[in-house]
C-alpha cells in the first residue's frame, strides 16, 4: 500500500526508479508484495523490486523472523550501491 500510494501521490511509475527496495519482508513477503503490486497493474521487473532482508541473508540461515528492517535497509542499500 505504501508503494502504491507513493507512486499515485507523485505521479511516478516503477520505471522512474532504478530499483524499489523494501526493508525486510523476507522471501515470502517479498514474493507476495510483488504479486500484489502486479495484480494492481504495476509493471515491475523482478530485478527492479528487491528486499534488503532477502539480499542480506542466505536462504539456509536460521534467522527466524529476519532482521530489523532499518538495519537490513542500511546494509542492503550499501550492497546494492557497490
mmCIF file of N, CA and C in Angstrom, residues 1 17 19 25 31 44 54 58 65 71 73 77-78 81-82:
data_model
loop_
_atom_site.group_PDB
_atom_site.id
_atom_site.type_symbol
_atom_site.label_atom_id
_atom_site.label_comp_id
_atom_site.label_asym_id
_atom_site.label_seq_id
_atom_site.Cartn_x
_atom_site.Cartn_y
_atom_site.Cartn_z
ATOM 1 N N UNK A 1 0.818 -1.188 0.000
ATOM 2 C CA UNK A 1 0.000 0.000 0.000
ATOM 3 C C UNK A 1 0.867 1.260 0.000
ATOM 4 N N UNK A 17 12.338 4.588 -11.366
ATOM 5 C CA UNK A 17 13.333 4.202 -10.359
ATOM 6 C C UNK A 17 14.230 3.096 -10.902
ATOM 7 N N UNK A 19 15.604 0.918 -8.890
ATOM 8 C CA UNK A 19 15.179 -0.222 -8.082
ATOM 9 C C UNK A 19 14.283 0.289 -6.956
ATOM 10 N N UNK A 25 11.032 -7.852 4.194
ATOM 11 C CA UNK A 25 9.796 -8.618 4.069
ATOM 12 C C UNK A 25 10.062 -10.114 4.110
ATOM 13 N N UNK A 31 7.793 -11.902 -2.246
ATOM 14 C CA UNK A 31 7.070 -12.532 -3.349
ATOM 15 C C UNK A 31 5.598 -12.109 -3.378
ATOM 16 N N UNK A 44 6.497 -4.217 -12.850
ATOM 17 C CA UNK A 44 7.767 -4.157 -12.136
ATOM 18 C C UNK A 44 8.586 -5.392 -12.490
ATOM 19 N N UNK A 54 16.168 -10.230 2.007
ATOM 20 C CA UNK A 54 16.450 -11.312 1.052
ATOM 21 C C UNK A 54 17.871 -11.173 0.515
ATOM 22 N N UNK A 58 21.315 -15.529 3.643
ATOM 23 C CA UNK A 58 21.274 -16.730 2.806
ATOM 24 C C UNK A 58 20.005 -17.502 3.141
ATOM 25 N N UNK A 65 12.441 -14.721 12.066
ATOM 26 C CA UNK A 65 11.614 -13.650 11.520
ATOM 27 C C UNK A 65 12.419 -12.622 10.742
ATOM 28 N N UNK A 71 17.965 -1.949 9.984
ATOM 29 C CA UNK A 71 19.338 -2.436 9.812
ATOM 30 C C UNK A 71 19.504 -3.099 8.454
ATOM 31 N N UNK A 73 17.896 -2.456 5.779
ATOM 32 C CA UNK A 73 17.886 -1.406 4.757
ATOM 33 C C UNK A 73 19.248 -0.746 4.633
ATOM 34 N N UNK A 77 21.043 -1.439 1.130
ATOM 35 C CA UNK A 77 21.257 -0.318 0.206
ATOM 36 C C UNK A 77 22.735 -0.166 -0.086
ATOM 37 N N UNK A 78 23.564 -0.366 0.917
ATOM 38 C CA UNK A 78 25.007 -0.294 0.711
ATOM 39 C C UNK A 78 25.443 -1.380 -0.267
ATOM 40 N N UNK A 81 24.530 -0.582 -3.834
ATOM 41 C CA UNK A 81 25.287 0.525 -4.402
ATOM 42 C C UNK A 81 26.673 0.110 -4.866
ATOM 43 N N UNK A 82 27.158 -1.037 -4.413
ATOM 44 C CA UNK A 82 28.502 -1.457 -4.779
ATOM 45 C C UNK A 82 28.495 -2.495 -5.866
#
